[in-house]
XYZ file of N, CA and C in Angstrom:
615
model
N 230.725 142.346 45.241
C 229.377 142.812 44.677
C 229.331 142.717 43.124
N 228.261 142.200 42.528
C 227.927 142.151 41.110
C 226.993 143.131 40.736
N 226.988 143.456 39.231
C 226.223 144.372 38.805
C 225.016 143.478 37.921
N 223.863 143.852 38.116
C 222.751 143.390 37.324
C 222.757 144.372 36.174
N 223.275 143.535 34.716
C 223.545 144.487 33.659
C 222.406 144.528 32.635
N 221.629 143.484 32.851
C 220.322 143.581 31.787
C 219.104 142.621 32.580
N 217.723 143.041 32.162
C 216.805 142.202 32.622
C 215.908 142.095 31.424
N 215.701 140.982 30.701
C 214.992 140.871 29.496
C 213.965 139.918 29.577
N 212.813 140.016 28.981
C 211.687 139.442 29.200
C 212.017 138.074 28.184
N 211.590 136.671 28.704
C 211.941 135.689 28.170
C 210.945 135.405 26.892
N 211.452 134.886 25.844
C 210.786 134.770 24.528
C 209.412 133.761 24.884
N 209.818 132.518 25.563
C 208.613 131.732 25.488
C 207.613 132.099 26.723
N 208.087 132.869 27.738
C 207.101 133.308 28.945
C 207.229 134.653 29.200
N 206.242 135.246 28.798
C 206.124 136.781 28.888
C 206.392 137.235 30.432
N 205.771 136.192 31.357
C 205.655 136.710 32.619
C 207.020 136.720 33.416
N 207.888 136.131 32.619
C 209.237 135.870 33.296
C 210.611 136.526 32.330
N 211.315 136.926 33.273
C 212.670 137.826 32.762
C 214.020 136.875 33.103
N 214.828 137.087 32.040
C 216.458 136.588 32.270
C 217.105 137.892 32.960
N 217.862 137.463 33.980
C 218.845 138.443 34.608
C 220.103 138.060 34.466
N 220.559 139.177 33.694
C 222.207 138.905 33.456
C 222.897 139.854 34.368
N 223.810 139.072 34.908
C 224.880 140.041 35.799
C 226.297 139.869 35.366
N 226.681 141.004 35.467
C 228.193 141.284 34.690
C 228.239 140.676 33.293
N 227.049 140.896 32.635
C 227.202 140.567 31.172
C 226.840 139.226 30.986
N 226.718 138.322 31.753
C 226.243 136.858 31.740
C 224.911 136.614 32.398
N 224.104 135.425 31.566
C 222.844 135.340 31.954
C 222.964 134.430 33.418
N 222.273 134.918 34.616
C 222.405 134.118 35.855
C 221.308 133.501 36.240
N 219.956 133.703 35.867
C 218.843 133.241 36.561
C 217.385 133.886 35.766
N 216.415 133.041 35.937
C 215.357 133.444 35.518
C 214.400 133.916 36.735
N 213.431 134.894 36.243
C 212.553 135.450 37.560
C 211.520 135.753 37.242
N 210.580 135.704 37.955
C 209.056 136.335 37.641
C 209.037 137.927 37.605
N 208.165 138.332 36.708
C 207.970 139.629 36.687
C 207.592 140.575 38.049
N 206.694 139.865 38.671
C 206.214 140.528 39.921
C 207.453 140.541 41.214
N 208.127 139.352 40.846
C 209.313 139.258 41.746
C 210.185 140.412 41.491
N 210.725 140.701 40.192
C 211.483 141.759 39.840
C 211.215 143.037 40.201
N 209.584 143.225 40.248
C 209.290 144.572 40.614
C 209.205 144.603 42.196
N 208.855 143.424 42.870
C 208.813 143.622 44.533
C 210.216 143.778 44.985
N 211.356 143.297 44.450
C 212.641 143.556 45.007
C 213.232 144.622 44.094
N 212.480 145.445 43.342
C 213.180 146.624 42.651
C 214.329 146.126 42.035
N 214.510 144.921 41.134
C 215.613 144.758 40.116
C 215.616 145.436 39.175
N 216.767 145.968 38.759
C 216.682 146.789 37.588
C 218.204 146.671 37.071
N 218.426 147.004 35.756
C 219.843 147.057 35.089
C 220.564 148.145 35.945
N 221.996 148.155 36.041
C 222.587 148.732 36.855
C 222.708 148.838 38.480
N 221.868 147.900 38.847
C 221.657 147.730 40.437
C 222.944 146.863 40.710
N 223.511 147.247 41.546
C 224.590 146.627 42.453
C 223.909 145.585 43.550
N 224.426 144.121 43.298
C 223.737 143.108 44.233
C 224.741 141.799 44.252
N 224.571 141.493 45.489
C 225.278 140.112 45.770
C 224.712 138.922 45.031
N 225.365 137.855 44.115
C 224.919 136.769 43.791
C 223.913 136.127 44.676
N 224.520 135.982 45.898
C 223.959 135.063 46.883
C 222.661 135.680 47.389
N 222.414 137.019 47.243
C 220.988 137.579 47.328
C 219.960 137.262 46.248
N 220.500 137.348 45.001
C 219.623 136.650 44.044
C 219.191 135.308 44.136
N 219.955 134.510 44.467
C 219.979 133.083 44.911
C 218.587 132.917 46.054
N 218.914 133.601 47.033
C 217.848 133.674 47.978
C 216.573 134.329 47.445
N 216.424 135.237 46.689
C 215.253 135.876 45.903
C 214.465 134.575 45.398
N 215.374 134.066 44.565
C 214.635 133.118 43.636
C 214.223 131.835 44.413
N 214.891 131.309 45.416
C 214.736 130.393 46.275
C 213.620 130.279 46.913
N 213.171 131.702 47.634
C 211.987 132.042 48.241
C 210.640 132.059 47.489
N 210.944 132.691 46.295
C 209.812 132.907 45.478
C 209.314 131.996 44.233
N 210.353 131.323 44.068
C 209.944 130.273 43.121
C 210.432 128.765 43.184
N 210.836 128.301 44.511
C 210.838 126.934 44.653
C 210.016 126.167 44.438
N 208.611 126.468 44.695
C 207.426 125.447 44.505
C 206.906 125.359 43.070
N 207.305 126.563 42.324
C 207.047 126.196 40.798
C 208.035 125.443 40.272
N 209.419 125.641 40.828
C 210.371 124.866 40.046
C 210.257 123.292 40.278
N 209.953 122.819 41.612
C 209.383 121.607 41.957
C 208.241 120.944 41.330
N 207.374 121.869 40.905
C 206.258 121.370 40.082
C 206.872 121.166 38.535
N 207.562 121.895 38.179
C 207.887 121.757 36.917
C 209.139 120.423 36.715
N 209.756 120.130 37.836
C 210.591 119.099 37.944
C 209.661 117.857 38.129
N 208.494 117.808 38.770
C 207.521 116.733 39.034
C 206.957 116.401 37.513
N 206.817 117.533 36.755
C 206.210 117.030 35.374
C 207.287 116.510 34.504
N 208.185 117.117 34.601
C 209.540 116.750 33.918
C 209.745 115.122 34.010
N 209.610 114.768 35.256
C 209.795 113.295 35.494
C 208.850 112.316 35.434
N 207.518 112.994 35.233
C 206.473 112.286 35.101
C 206.490 111.394 33.755
N 206.934 111.801 32.735
C 207.208 111.103 31.467
C 207.980 109.731 31.610
N 209.271 110.093 31.984
C 210.023 109.047 32.136
C 210.892 109.193 33.271
N 211.615 108.013 34.056
C 212.489 108.433 35.138
C 213.650 109.343 34.733
N 214.224 110.013 35.704
C 215.388 110.806 35.478
C 216.585 110.768 36.402
N 217.781 110.997 36.163
C 218.713 110.947 37.101
C 218.818 112.462 37.838
N 219.424 112.481 38.890
C 219.566 113.790 39.356
C 220.405 114.821 38.814
N 221.218 114.409 37.791
C 222.018 115.237 37.028
C 221.090 115.766 35.911
N 220.132 114.826 35.376
C 219.329 115.132 34.114
C 218.279 116.295 34.639
N 217.803 116.151 36.078
C 216.809 117.216 36.620
C 217.559 118.567 36.928
N 218.597 118.370 37.325
C 219.653 119.766 37.441
C 219.538 120.373 36.182
N 220.137 119.797 35.063
C 220.351 120.367 34.018
C 219.146 120.765 33.299
N 217.955 120.337 33.568
C 216.625 120.679 33.106
C 216.419 122.058 33.778
N 216.520 122.023 35.273
C 216.124 123.168 36.144
C 217.178 124.538 35.515
N 218.340 124.169 35.287
C 219.425 125.052 34.842
C 219.082 125.704 33.421
N 218.474 124.842 32.553
C 217.877 125.315 31.350
C 216.802 126.452 31.557
N 216.054 126.079 32.434
C 214.822 126.905 32.793
C 215.169 128.228 33.421
N 216.572 128.154 33.875
C 216.837 129.395 34.731
C 216.926 129.456 35.995
N 216.803 128.544 36.826
C 217.039 128.070 38.246
C 218.368 127.934 38.659
N 218.512 128.679 39.522
C 219.854 128.753 40.477
C 220.258 127.373 40.983
N 221.402 127.273 41.431
C 221.923 126.091 41.924
C 221.121 125.886 43.362
N 220.785 126.959 43.971
C 220.556 126.806 45.300
C 218.776 126.337 45.088
N 218.145 126.815 44.012
C 216.968 126.049 43.652
C 216.699 124.751 43.112
N 217.880 124.286 42.482
C 218.137 123.086 42.196
C 218.365 122.239 43.266
N 218.956 122.746 44.154
C 219.610 121.624 45.320
C 217.992 121.516 46.180
N 217.468 122.537 46.444
C 216.129 122.297 47.174
C 215.281 121.220 46.285
N 215.003 121.378 45.207
C 214.072 120.594 44.461
C 214.736 119.122 44.464
N 215.654 118.828 44.142
C 216.453 117.557 44.261
C 216.443 116.851 45.715
N 216.536 117.893 46.625
C 216.160 117.441 48.031
C 214.955 116.922 48.486
N 213.955 117.544 47.972
C 212.563 117.156 48.098
C 212.009 115.981 47.230
N 212.594 115.907 46.069
C 212.552 114.884 45.302
C 213.172 113.344 45.789
N 214.417 113.599 46.328
C 214.736 112.325 46.914
C 214.124 112.065 48.443
N 213.618 113.092 48.932
C 213.070 112.755 50.399
C 211.632 112.199 50.118
N 211.001 112.429 48.851
C 209.698 111.544 48.530
C 209.975 110.513 47.560
N 211.315 110.057 47.221
C 211.568 109.134 46.633
C 211.135 108.843 45.120
N 211.233 110.310 44.695
C 210.854 110.439 43.125
C 211.865 110.481 42.194
N 213.287 110.529 42.863
C 214.435 110.437 42.162
C 215.390 109.514 42.945
N 216.101 108.457 42.251
C 216.996 107.738 42.921
C 217.969 107.264 41.632
N 219.164 107.616 41.919
C 219.968 107.133 40.676
C 220.432 105.666 40.595
N 220.206 105.193 41.661
C 220.607 103.711 41.902
C 219.526 102.924 41.189
N 218.088 103.215 41.694
C 216.942 102.846 41.148
C 216.944 102.879 39.719
N 217.230 104.165 39.135
C 217.181 104.478 37.788
C 218.340 103.417 37.016
N 219.548 103.542 37.534
C 220.484 102.707 36.945
C 219.943 101.141 36.976
N 219.453 100.482 37.706
C 218.986 99.265 37.726
C 217.909 99.169 36.919
N 216.746 99.851 36.473
C 215.857 100.037 35.931
C 216.374 99.845 34.379
N 217.374 100.923 34.183
C 217.664 101.173 32.809
C 218.575 99.687 32.305
N 219.339 99.240 33.121
C 219.765 98.089 32.725
C 219.087 96.661 32.491
N 218.021 96.662 33.403
C 217.111 95.627 33.163
C 216.281 95.838 31.909
N 216.239 96.957 31.386
C 215.419 97.268 30.063
C 216.104 97.190 28.783
N 217.564 97.124 28.922
C 218.562 97.011 27.868
C 218.897 95.815 27.462
N 218.768 95.151 26.362
C 219.334 93.974 25.783
C 220.590 94.222 24.726
N 221.014 93.535 24.403
C 222.389 93.280 23.502
C 223.476 94.094 23.729
N 223.545 94.408 25.185
C 224.999 95.371 25.128
C 225.749 95.076 26.557
N 226.942 94.902 26.534
C 227.809 94.438 27.570
C 227.901 95.741 28.617
N 228.705 94.972 29.680
C 228.601 96.217 30.838
C 229.283 97.326 30.490
N 230.463 97.293 29.788
C 231.004 98.458 29.329
C 230.373 99.477 28.639
N 229.487 98.834 27.972
C 228.318 99.864 27.024
C 227.382 100.444 27.995
N 226.974 99.502 28.845
C 226.010 99.794 30.065
C 226.206 101.209 30.542
N 227.735 101.135 31.265
C 228.566 101.882 31.733
C 228.692 103.123 31.014
N 228.821 103.243 30.042
C 228.864 104.331 29.142
C 227.635 104.972 28.931
N 226.513 104.089 28.770
C 225.172 104.873 28.784
C 224.752 105.633 29.903
N 225.195 104.826 31.174
C 224.618 105.616 32.408
C 225.371 106.979 32.785
N 226.710 106.865 32.419
C 227.666 107.939 32.535
C 227.186 109.061 31.837
N 226.686 108.918 30.375
C 226.238 109.750 29.637
C 225.150 110.496 30.127
N 224.046 109.736 30.654
C 222.769 110.177 31.390
C 223.033 110.966 32.819
N 224.231 111.069 33.080
C 224.640 111.638 34.415
C 224.416 110.894 35.832
N 224.226 109.509 35.649
C 223.882 108.754 36.863
C 225.190 108.974 37.772
N 225.009 108.965 39.159
C 226.300 109.014 40.215
C 227.041 107.826 40.071
N 228.269 108.078 39.926
C 229.378 106.811 39.680
C 229.103 105.912 40.794
N 229.002 106.130 41.718
C 228.873 105.014 42.675
C 227.484 103.982 42.501
N 226.284 104.757 42.098
C 224.984 104.099 41.541
C 225.340 103.166 40.559
N 226.255 103.755 39.694
C 226.448 102.838 38.417
C 227.336 101.613 38.785
N 228.245 101.882 39.679
C 229.612 100.881 40.029
C 228.534 99.837 40.827
N 227.597 100.170 41.724
C 226.852 99.183 42.572
C 226.051 98.252 41.655
N 225.200 98.868 40.659
C 224.303 98.337 39.775
C 225.021 97.463 39.099
N 226.117 97.685 38.533
C 227.167 96.824 37.318
C 227.672 95.973 38.156
N 227.826 96.042 39.405
C 228.535 94.801 40.315
C 227.688 93.710 40.597
N 226.262 94.032 40.328
C 225.131 93.023 40.714
C 224.953 92.211 39.245
N 225.532 92.625 37.991
C 225.230 92.338 36.907
C 226.016 91.428 36.335
N 225.903 90.169 35.763
C 226.445 89.412 34.889
C 226.132 89.354 33.559
N 227.125 89.321 32.773
C 226.811 89.583 31.492
C 226.326 88.002 30.675
N 225.380 88.344 29.948
C 224.478 87.241 29.466
C 225.354 86.440 28.303
N 226.045 85.404 28.485
C 226.788 84.671 27.445
C 225.670 84.159 26.420
N 224.652 83.871 26.746
C 223.812 83.395 25.800
C 223.090 84.465 24.835
N 222.984 85.728 25.275
C 222.508 86.633 24.673
C 223.585 87.206 23.561
N 224.969 86.839 24.169
C 226.210 87.375 23.327
C 226.260 86.467 22.155
N 225.873 85.107 22.402
C 225.881 84.327 21.424
C 224.960 84.590 20.222
N 223.757 84.932 20.831
C 222.761 85.453 19.751
C 223.092 86.384 18.886
N 223.635 87.520 19.493
C 224.297 88.642 18.816
C 225.233 88.270 18.011
N 226.163 87.544 18.284
C 227.162 87.252 17.273
C 226.592 86.413 16.197
N 225.787 85.571 16.804
C 225.094 84.469 15.230
C 224.653 85.433 14.419
N 223.616 86.477 14.835
C 223.182 87.472 13.898
C 224.006 88.075 13.259
N 225.062 88.513 13.584
C 226.394 89.369 12.995
C 226.979 88.230 11.939
N 226.974 86.847 12.229
C 227.583 86.396 11.228
C 226.705 85.627 10.306
N 225.594 86.202 10.385
C 224.398 85.613 9.397
C 224.758 85.738 8.142
N 224.980 84.976 7.280
C 225.294 85.195 5.561
C 226.879 85.377 5.472
N 227.574 85.464 6.667
C 229.186 85.393 6.176
C 229.508 84.106 6.467
N 230.776 83.963 5.534
C 231.294 82.687 5.682
C 232.285 82.524 7.189
N 232.391 81.539 7.635
C 232.843 81.477 8.952
C 234.405 81.136 8.667
N 234.769 82.375 8.138
C 236.615 82.506 8.165
C 236.865 82.867 9.237
N 238.406 82.724 9.517
C 238.899 83.412 10.835
C 238.863 84.855 10.755
N 239.047 85.452 9.551
C 238.871 86.980 9.282
C 237.496 87.370 9.720
N 236.680 86.692 9.193
C 235.211 87.175 9.723
C 234.944 86.979 11.161
N 235.494 85.603 11.737
C 235.035 85.478 13.318
C 235.926 86.674 14.102
N 236.820 86.901 13.543
C 237.686 88.001 14.195
C 237.158 89.249 14.269
N 236.449 89.565 13.061
C 235.656 91.001 12.747
C 234.374 90.840 13.832
N 233.879 89.458 14.032
C 232.630 89.320 14.984
C 233.146 89.235 16.151
N 234.352 89.030 16.612
C 234.997 89.520 18.259
C 234.950 90.786 18.216
N 235.635 91.608 17.617
C 235.810 92.980 17.788
C 234.304 93.416 17.824
N 233.424 92.953 16.887
C 232.006 93.817 16.938
C 231.486 93.463 18.502
N 231.750 92.389 18.811
C 231.161 92.140 20.322
C 231.808 92.968 21.354
N 233.098 93.193 21.173
C 233.762 94.162 22.048
C 233.206 95.507 21.719
N 232.855 96.044 20.497
C 232.088 97.278 20.192
C 231.004 97.414 20.859
N 230.359 96.378 21.285
C 228.781 96.243 21.777
C 229.032 96.390 23.266
N 230.268 96.420 23.998
C 230.537 96.763 25.273
C 230.689 95.480 26.105
N 230.811 94.337 25.519
C 231.008 93.059 26.065
C 232.490 92.767 26.450
N 232.749 92.141 27.684
C 234.017 92.008 28.141
C 234.822 91.068 27.102
N 236.082 90.889 27.227
C 237.065 90.188 26.319
C 236.377 88.819 26.572
N 236.490 88.407 27.683
C 235.782 87.111 28.225
C 234.792 86.472 27.622
N 233.664 87.230 27.634
C 232.317 86.927 27.215
C 232.382 86.794 25.743
N 233.009 88.009 25.002
C 233.058 87.920 23.567
C 233.989 86.617 22.916
N 235.151 86.395 23.764
C 235.921 85.134 23.468
C 235.037 83.933 23.453
N 234.248 83.812 24.709
C 233.186 82.710 24.972
C 232.395 82.576 23.528
N 231.587 83.625 23.464
C 230.560 83.498 22.327
C 231.351 83.122 21.033
N 232.513 83.538 20.565
C 233.439 83.231 19.546
C 233.380 81.882 19.531
N 233.982 81.399 20.538
C 234.270 79.952 20.477
C 233.245 78.916 20.395
N 231.842 79.557 20.849
C 230.689 78.558 20.685
C 230.140 78.911 19.261
N 230.301 79.890 18.742
C 229.649 80.092 17.579
C 230.701 79.517 16.104
N 232.016 79.428 16.553
C 232.966 78.998 15.804
C 233.223 77.534 15.904
N 232.500 77.057 16.687
C 232.791 75.711 17.263
C 233.999 75.406 17.775
N 234.716 76.273 18.367
C 236.064 76.071 18.833
C 237.176 75.687 17.958
N 236.970 75.801 16.588
C 237.742 75.116 15.647
C 238.764 76.168 15.234
N 238.715 77.470 15.437
C 239.971 78.305 15.206
C 240.605 78.935 16.581
N 241.709 79.403 16.281
C 242.594 79.842 17.176
C 242.471 81.384 17.240
N 241.530 82.296 17.996
C 241.268 83.646 17.857
C 242.192 84.304 18.560
């Protein structure tokens, strides 16, 4: 059994309150819900009961907020869950919302990964992988997407040519160019091929 230690009005929405359990923020809840269930500081309650209360009373509102959030741009499931968490929704509500969004195909990490990869130029597979991990895409979706991608050696050559613009084609500068390509997330083989093309294959890199 846990204890509600405080119920405080939210700064940005006077009609919602933050519920603190055992001294820590637990969830957000509407004023009328707090009144209906007679929630107050000092009350002993199971956290699962708070989850059920919020799920019952706020799942539709949470779904609406998530739909508005993804209307501006696609999101991963992790990004949506983080957004709802910041709004004070419990994991139970987050799970409900994600289930509904997946059912209606409003969220799909695999589709997100494919769209992201297709929209980005000038980055190798390692950099794309790091970007997608940062955005919280599911590992399986990332692996399947990148498994369908072949690094564009022609694009890699253009990037290296731009990097070398105004520089002497010395072994030192070309090696720096090679390291630059690696920093852009290109594989060793792609970077090496681009280097050989730009350097006319005259140096042993």
